[in-house]
C-alpha positions as a LaTeX table, in Angstrom:
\begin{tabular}{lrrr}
\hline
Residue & $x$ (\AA) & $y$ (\AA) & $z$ (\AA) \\
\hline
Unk1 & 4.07 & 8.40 & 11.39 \\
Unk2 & 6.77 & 8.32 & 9.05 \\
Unk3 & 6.67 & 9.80 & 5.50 \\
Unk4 & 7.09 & 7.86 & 1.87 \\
Unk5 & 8.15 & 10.23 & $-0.95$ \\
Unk6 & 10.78 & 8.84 & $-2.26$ \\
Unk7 & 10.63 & 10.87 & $-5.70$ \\
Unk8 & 10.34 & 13.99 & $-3.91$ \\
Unk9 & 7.14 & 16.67 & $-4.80$ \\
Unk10 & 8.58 & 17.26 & $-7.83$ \\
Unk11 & 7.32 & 14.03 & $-9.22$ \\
Unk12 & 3.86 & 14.96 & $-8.05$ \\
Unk13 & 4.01 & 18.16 & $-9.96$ \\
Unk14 & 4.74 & 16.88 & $-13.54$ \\
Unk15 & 2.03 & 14.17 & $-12.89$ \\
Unk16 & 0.03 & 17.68 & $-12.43$ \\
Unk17 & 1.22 & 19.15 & $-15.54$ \\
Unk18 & 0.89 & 15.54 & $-17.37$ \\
Unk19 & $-2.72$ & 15.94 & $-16.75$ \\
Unk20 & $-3.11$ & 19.15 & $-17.40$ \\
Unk21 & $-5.96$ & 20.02 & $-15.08$ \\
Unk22 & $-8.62$ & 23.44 & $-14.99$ \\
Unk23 & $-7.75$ & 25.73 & $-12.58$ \\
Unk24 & $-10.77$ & 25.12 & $-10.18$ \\
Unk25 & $-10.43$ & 21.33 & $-10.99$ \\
Unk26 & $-11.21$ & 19.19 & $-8.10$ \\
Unk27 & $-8.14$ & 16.91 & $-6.75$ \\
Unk28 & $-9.11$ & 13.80 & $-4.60$ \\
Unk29 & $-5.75$ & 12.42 & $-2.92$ \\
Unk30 & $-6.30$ & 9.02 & $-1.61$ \\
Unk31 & $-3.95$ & 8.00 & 0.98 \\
Unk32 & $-3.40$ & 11.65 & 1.46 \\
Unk33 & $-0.78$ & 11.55 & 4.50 \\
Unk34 & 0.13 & 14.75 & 5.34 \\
Unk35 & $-1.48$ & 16.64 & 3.24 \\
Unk36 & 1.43 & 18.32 & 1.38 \\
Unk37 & 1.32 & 16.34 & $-1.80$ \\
Unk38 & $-1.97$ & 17.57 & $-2.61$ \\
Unk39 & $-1.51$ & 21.04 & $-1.41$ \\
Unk40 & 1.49 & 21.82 & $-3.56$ \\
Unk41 & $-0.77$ & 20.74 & $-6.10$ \\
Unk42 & $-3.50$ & 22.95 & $-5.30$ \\
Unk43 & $-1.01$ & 25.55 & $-5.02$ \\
Unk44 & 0.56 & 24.97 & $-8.00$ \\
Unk45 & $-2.36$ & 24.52 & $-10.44$ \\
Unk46 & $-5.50$ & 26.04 & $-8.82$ \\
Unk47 & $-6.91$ & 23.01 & $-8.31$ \\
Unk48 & $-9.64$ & 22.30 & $-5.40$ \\
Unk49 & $-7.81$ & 19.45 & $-3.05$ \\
Unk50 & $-9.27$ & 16.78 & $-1.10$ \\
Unk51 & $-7.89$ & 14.30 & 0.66 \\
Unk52 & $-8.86$ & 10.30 & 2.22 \\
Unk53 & $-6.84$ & 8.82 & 4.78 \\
Unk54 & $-7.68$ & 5.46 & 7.11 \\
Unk55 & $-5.57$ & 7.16 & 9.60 \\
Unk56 & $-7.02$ & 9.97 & 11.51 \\
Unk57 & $-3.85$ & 11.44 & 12.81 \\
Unk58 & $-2.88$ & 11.91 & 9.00 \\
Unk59 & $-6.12$ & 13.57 & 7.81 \\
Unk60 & $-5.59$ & 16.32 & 10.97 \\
Unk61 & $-1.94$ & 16.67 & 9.07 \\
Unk62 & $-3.47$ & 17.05 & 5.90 \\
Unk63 & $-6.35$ & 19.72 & 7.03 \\
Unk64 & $-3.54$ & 21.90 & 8.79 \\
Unk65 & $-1.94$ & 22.27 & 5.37 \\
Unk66 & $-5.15$ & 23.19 & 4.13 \\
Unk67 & $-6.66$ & 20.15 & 2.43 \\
Unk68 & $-9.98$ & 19.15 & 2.84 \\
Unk69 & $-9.84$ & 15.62 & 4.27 \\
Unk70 & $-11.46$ & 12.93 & 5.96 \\
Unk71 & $-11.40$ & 9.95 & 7.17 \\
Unk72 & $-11.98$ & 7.08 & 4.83 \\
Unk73 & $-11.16$ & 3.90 & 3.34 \\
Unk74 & $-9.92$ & 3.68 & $-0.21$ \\
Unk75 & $-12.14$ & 0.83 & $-0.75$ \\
Unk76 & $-15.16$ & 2.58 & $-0.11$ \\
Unk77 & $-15.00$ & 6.18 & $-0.56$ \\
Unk78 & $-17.98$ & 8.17 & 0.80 \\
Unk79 & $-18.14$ & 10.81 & $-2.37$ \\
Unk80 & $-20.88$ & 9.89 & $-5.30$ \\
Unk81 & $-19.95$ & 9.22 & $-8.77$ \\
Unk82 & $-18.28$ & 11.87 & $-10.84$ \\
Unk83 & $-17.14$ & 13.60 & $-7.96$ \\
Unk84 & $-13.28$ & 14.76 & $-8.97$ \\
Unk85 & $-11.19$ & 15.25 & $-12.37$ \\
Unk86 & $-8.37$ & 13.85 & $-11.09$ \\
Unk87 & $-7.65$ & 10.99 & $-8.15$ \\
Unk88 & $-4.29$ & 10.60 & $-7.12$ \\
Unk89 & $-2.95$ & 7.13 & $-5.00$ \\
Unk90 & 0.71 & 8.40 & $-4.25$ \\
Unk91 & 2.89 & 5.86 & $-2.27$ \\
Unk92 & $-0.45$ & 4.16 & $-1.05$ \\
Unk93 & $-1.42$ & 1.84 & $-3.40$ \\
Unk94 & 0.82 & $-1.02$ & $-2.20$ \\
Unk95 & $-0.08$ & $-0.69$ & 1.47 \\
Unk96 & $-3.71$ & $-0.70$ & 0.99 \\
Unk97 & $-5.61$ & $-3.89$ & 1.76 \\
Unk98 & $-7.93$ & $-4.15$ & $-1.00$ \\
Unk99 & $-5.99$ & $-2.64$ & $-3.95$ \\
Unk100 & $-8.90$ & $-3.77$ & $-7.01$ \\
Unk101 & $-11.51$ & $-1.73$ & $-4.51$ \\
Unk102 & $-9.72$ & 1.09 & $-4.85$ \\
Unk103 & $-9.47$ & 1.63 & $-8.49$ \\
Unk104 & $-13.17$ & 0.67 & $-9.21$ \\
Unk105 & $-13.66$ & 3.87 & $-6.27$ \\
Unk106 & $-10.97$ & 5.63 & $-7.99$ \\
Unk107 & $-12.93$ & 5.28 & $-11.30$ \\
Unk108 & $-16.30$ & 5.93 & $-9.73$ \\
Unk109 & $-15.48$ & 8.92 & $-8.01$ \\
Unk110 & $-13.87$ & 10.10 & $-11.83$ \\
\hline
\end{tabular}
């Protein structure tokens, strides 16, 4: 499974700061990967990380670096509304098959 971060973490962590989240807040990384993008965030700002992937290899990634994560598509997340302060789509949004889907979930789940 190859890896797209072509800006590097650091780009993830001033989108962090740009937001400005509560420590405690809850993170939900869609198209989550390996995990790492969301963990350094969690690190970083205190923040409680979750993570979706369609791919089950990459939500086993993501759990070993300490995300919560499971299996899901981005066009139907199973979380009800209101469930996260912040919902990330790093590096996903162009792959994913129904991209309008996936902000209406995004929103939802806001």
């Amino acid at each position: 499974m190859g890896l797209l971060r072509p800006a590097g973490i650091d780009i993830t962590l001033h989108a962090m700061e740009l937001a400005a989240p509560e420590n405690g807040a809850a993170l939900l990384d869609v198209g989550c990967g390996d995990g790492i993008a969301a963990a350094a965030a969690s690190a970083e700002f205190g923040l409680r990380a979750y993570g979706v992937d369609i791919r089950s290899e990459a939500v086993e990634m993501a759990r070993q670096a300490g995300v919560e994560a499971v299996v899901c598509d981005a066009a139907k997340l199973d979380f009800q509304d209101e469930s996260f302060d912040i919902v990330m789509m790093e590096c996903v949004f162009s792959a994913l098959e129904k991209p309008a889907e996936a902000v209406r979930e995004a929103h939802r789940v806001l």
